[in-house]
Coordinates of C-alpha atoms in Angstrom, one line a residue:
M138 CA 79.6 -106.5 14.5
K139 CA 76.7 -104.1 14.2
R140 CA 74.3 -106.7 15.4
L141 CA 76.4 -107.5 18.5
F142 CA 76.7 -103.7 19.1
D143 CA 72.9 -103.3 18.9
I144 CA 72.3 -106.2 21.3
V145 CA 74.8 -105.1 24.0
V146 CA 73.8 -101.4 23.9
S147 CA 70.1 -102.3 23.9
I148 CA 70.5 -104.5 27.0
V149 CA 72.5 -101.8 28.8
I150 CA 70.0 -99.0 28.0
L151 CA 66.9 -101.2 28.9
L152 CA 68.5 -102.1 32.2
C153 CA 69.4 -98.5 33.0
I154 CA 65.9 -97.1 32.2
L155 CA 64.0 -100.0 33.9
P156 CA 63.2 -98.2 37.2
F157 CA 62.2 -95.0 35.4
G158 CA 60.3 -97.1 32.8
I159 CA 58.2 -98.7 35.6
L160 CA 57.3 -95.2 37.0
L161 CA 56.3 -94.1 33.5
S162 CA 54.2 -97.2 33.0
I163 CA 52.3 -96.5 36.2
W164 CA 51.7 -92.9 35.2
I165 CA 50.4 -94.0 31.7
A166 CA 48.2 -96.7 33.1
L167 CA 46.6 -94.5 35.8
E168 CA 46.0 -91.6 33.4
S169 CA 44.0 -93.3 30.7
A170 CA 42.7 -96.7 29.6
G171 CA 44.4 -98.5 26.7
G172 CA 47.5 -100.2 28.2
V173 CA 51.0 -99.0 28.8
F174 CA 52.4 -99.9 25.4
Y175 CA 51.3 -98.9 21.9
K176 CA 52.2 -101.1 18.9
Q177 CA 51.8 -100.2 15.3
E178 CA 52.6 -102.1 12.1
R179 CA 55.5 -100.7 10.3
I180 CA 57.4 -101.9 7.2
G181 CA 60.9 -103.3 7.9
K182 CA 63.8 -104.7 6.0
N183 CA 62.9 -106.1 2.6
G184 CA 59.3 -104.9 3.0
V185 CA 58.5 -107.3 5.8
P186 CA 55.9 -105.8 8.2
F187 CA 56.5 -105.9 12.0
Y188 CA 55.0 -104.3 15.1
L189 CA 56.9 -101.4 16.5
F190 CA 56.6 -100.8 20.2
K191 CA 56.3 -97.4 22.0
F192 CA 55.1 -96.2 25.4
R193 CA 51.5 -95.1 24.7
S194 CA 51.3 -91.3 24.6
M195 CA 47.9 -90.9 23.1
R196 CA 44.4 -91.9 24.1
K197 CA 43.1 -95.3 23.2
D198 CA 42.3 -95.7 19.4
A199 CA 43.7 -92.3 18.7
D200 CA 45.3 -93.5 15.5
K201 CA 41.8 -94.1 14.0
Q202 CA 41.6 -90.3 13.7
G203 CA 44.8 -90.2 11.7
R204 CA 48.3 -91.5 11.8
L205 CA 50.2 -88.2 11.9
T206 CA 50.6 -86.4 15.2
I207 CA 49.8 -82.7 14.7
G208 CA 52.1 -80.9 17.1
M209 CA 52.3 -81.2 20.9
K210 CA 48.8 -79.6 21.2
D211 CA 47.1 -82.5 19.5
N212 CA 44.2 -83.2 21.8
R213 CA 44.7 -86.9 21.5
I214 CA 48.0 -86.7 23.4
T215 CA 47.7 -87.4 27.2
K216 CA 49.5 -85.3 29.8
S217 CA 52.0 -88.2 30.3
G218 CA 52.3 -88.4 26.6
Q219 CA 53.3 -84.7 26.3
F220 CA 56.1 -85.4 28.8
I221 CA 57.4 -88.6 27.2
R222 CA 57.2 -87.2 23.7
K223 CA 59.1 -84.0 24.6
Y224 CA 62.0 -86.1 25.8
K225 CA 61.5 -88.9 23.2
L226 CA 60.9 -91.4 26.0
D227 CA 58.1 -93.0 24.1
E228 CA 60.7 -94.5 21.8
F229 CA 62.6 -96.6 24.4
P230 CA 60.5 -99.7 24.0
Q231 CA 61.9 -100.0 20.5
F232 CA 65.0 -101.4 22.0
L233 CA 62.9 -104.5 22.4
N234 CA 62.4 -104.4 18.6
V235 CA 66.2 -104.2 18.3
L236 CA 66.7 -107.3 20.6
K237 CA 64.1 -109.2 18.5
G238 CA 66.2 -108.4 15.4
E239 CA 63.5 -106.3 13.7
M240 CA 65.3 -103.0 14.1
S241 CA 68.8 -101.6 14.6
I242 CA 69.6 -98.7 16.9
V243 CA 70.7 -96.6 13.9
G244 CA 68.9 -96.9 10.6
P245 CA 66.1 -95.3 8.5
R246 CA 63.0 -94.8 10.6
P247 CA 60.3 -97.4 9.6
E248 CA 57.2 -96.1 8.0
V249 CA 53.6 -97.3 7.9
K250 CA 52.5 -99.1 4.7
E251 CA 50.4 -96.3 3.4
Y252 CA 53.6 -94.1 3.1
V253 CA 55.9 -96.8 1.9
D254 CA 53.5 -97.4 -0.9
L255 CA 54.3 -93.9 -2.1
Y256 CA 58.1 -94.5 -2.3
T257 CA 59.8 -94.3 -5.7
P258 CA 62.0 -97.2 -6.7
E259 CA 65.0 -95.1 -5.6
Q260 CA 63.5 -94.3 -2.3
A261 CA 62.5 -98.0 -1.7
K262 CA 66.2 -98.7 -1.4
V263 CA 65.9 -97.8 2.3
L264 CA 64.1 -101.0 2.7
E265 CA 67.3 -102.9 1.9
V266 CA 68.6 -102.3 5.5
K267 CA 67.1 -102.7 8.9
P268 CA 65.1 -99.7 10.1
G269 CA 66.4 -97.9 13.2
I270 CA 65.4 -96.0 16.3
T271 CA 67.5 -92.9 15.2
D272 CA 69.2 -91.6 12.1
Y273 CA 70.2 -88.4 10.3
A274 CA 66.5 -87.7 9.5
S275 CA 65.6 -88.1 13.2
L276 CA 68.1 -85.5 14.1
E277 CA 67.2 -83.1 11.3
Y278 CA 63.5 -83.5 12.0
F279 CA 63.6 -83.7 15.7
D280 CA 60.8 -81.2 15.9
E281 CA 58.7 -82.8 13.1
N282 CA 55.5 -82.6 15.2
R283 CA 55.9 -78.8 15.5
I284 CA 56.4 -78.5 11.7
L285 CA 53.3 -80.5 11.0
G286 CA 51.4 -78.6 13.7
E287 CA 52.1 -75.3 12.0
S288 CA 51.0 -76.6 8.5
D289 CA 47.6 -75.8 7.0
D290 CA 47.6 -79.3 5.5
P291 CA 49.9 -81.6 7.6
Q292 CA 49.3 -84.7 5.4
K293 CA 50.3 -82.8 2.3
T294 CA 53.3 -81.3 4.0
Y295 CA 54.5 -84.6 5.3
V296 CA 54.1 -86.5 1.9
E297 CA 55.4 -83.7 -0.3
E298 CA 58.1 -82.1 1.8
V299 CA 59.1 -83.9 5.0
M300 CA 59.1 -87.5 3.9
P301 CA 61.1 -86.9 0.7
A302 CA 63.7 -84.9 2.7
K303 CA 63.9 -87.6 5.3
L304 CA 64.4 -90.3 2.6
R305 CA 67.3 -88.3 1.1
L306 CA 68.9 -88.3 4.5
N307 CA 68.2 -92.1 4.8
M308 CA 70.0 -92.6 1.5
K309 CA 73.0 -90.7 2.8
Y310 CA 73.2 -93.1 5.7
I311 CA 72.8 -96.4 3.8
A312 CA 75.5 -95.2 1.4
K313 CA 78.1 -95.5 4.2
P314 CA 76.8 -97.4 7.2
T315 CA 79.7 -97.8 9.5
L316 CA 79.9 -98.5 13.3
A317 CA 81.7 -95.1 13.7
T318 CA 78.8 -93.4 12.0
D319 CA 76.3 -95.2 14.2
V320 CA 78.1 -94.1 17.4
K321 CA 78.2 -90.5 16.1
I322 CA 74.5 -90.5 15.3
M323 CA 73.7 -92.0 18.7
W324 CA 75.8 -89.4 20.5
S325 CA 74.2 -86.6 18.5
T326 CA 70.7 -87.9 19.4
F327 CA 71.6 -88.1 23.1
K328 CA 72.8 -84.5 23.0
K329 CA 69.7 -83.4 21.2
I330 CA 67.4 -85.0 23.8
I331 CA 69.4 -83.5 26.7
S332 CA 69.4 -80.1 25.2

C-alpha cells in the first residue's frame, strides 16, 4: 500500500511541478556550468548505496570543499540555489528516486557513507527501511543549514548534536510507520514550506 501511495503521489507531484521545473532548470543552466541536476551517493535500505537526485544549487565540484552546507551564505551556493534551497525546491527530483524504488516519500533521510559509518548498531536500524524525502527529523531540523552556519565547528556540531538527534526522530518513525503517519508528515512538510 505504501509503495502504491508513493508511486501515485510522486507521479502527480512531478506532473504538477513540471512547468516550474523547466523554468528552474533553465535558470540553473544559464547561471553556472555543471548541469541542472546534482547526484550524490547516499546509503539506502540495507546499506545499499544509490544516487540521490537534486536540482543543483551549488557551483560545480562544490562538494569537494566539504559535504556540509554551512548556512545560506555559503559562497558555493548560486543565486538560483539560494532560492530553491529556501523553498526546498532542490529536493523535488528525489521523486524520481521514489519512482525507481530507491526511496519512499516519507522515511529517514539518507546519509552519505562517511556519516553512516559513524552509526551505532542501534542507530543503524534506520537502514532497515527505505530512506525518504521527508520525515520527523526534516521537520524538526528544517533550518539545519542555519544551525550549522552559526556553529564554530559545523562538522562537530553535525556529528555530535544534529545527527544523533535526527536519528532519534528516525527511530520514532520506524517504530510505527503507518500510511496515516506518512500523510501527516507530508502535510506538515507542505505547511512548513509554505510558511
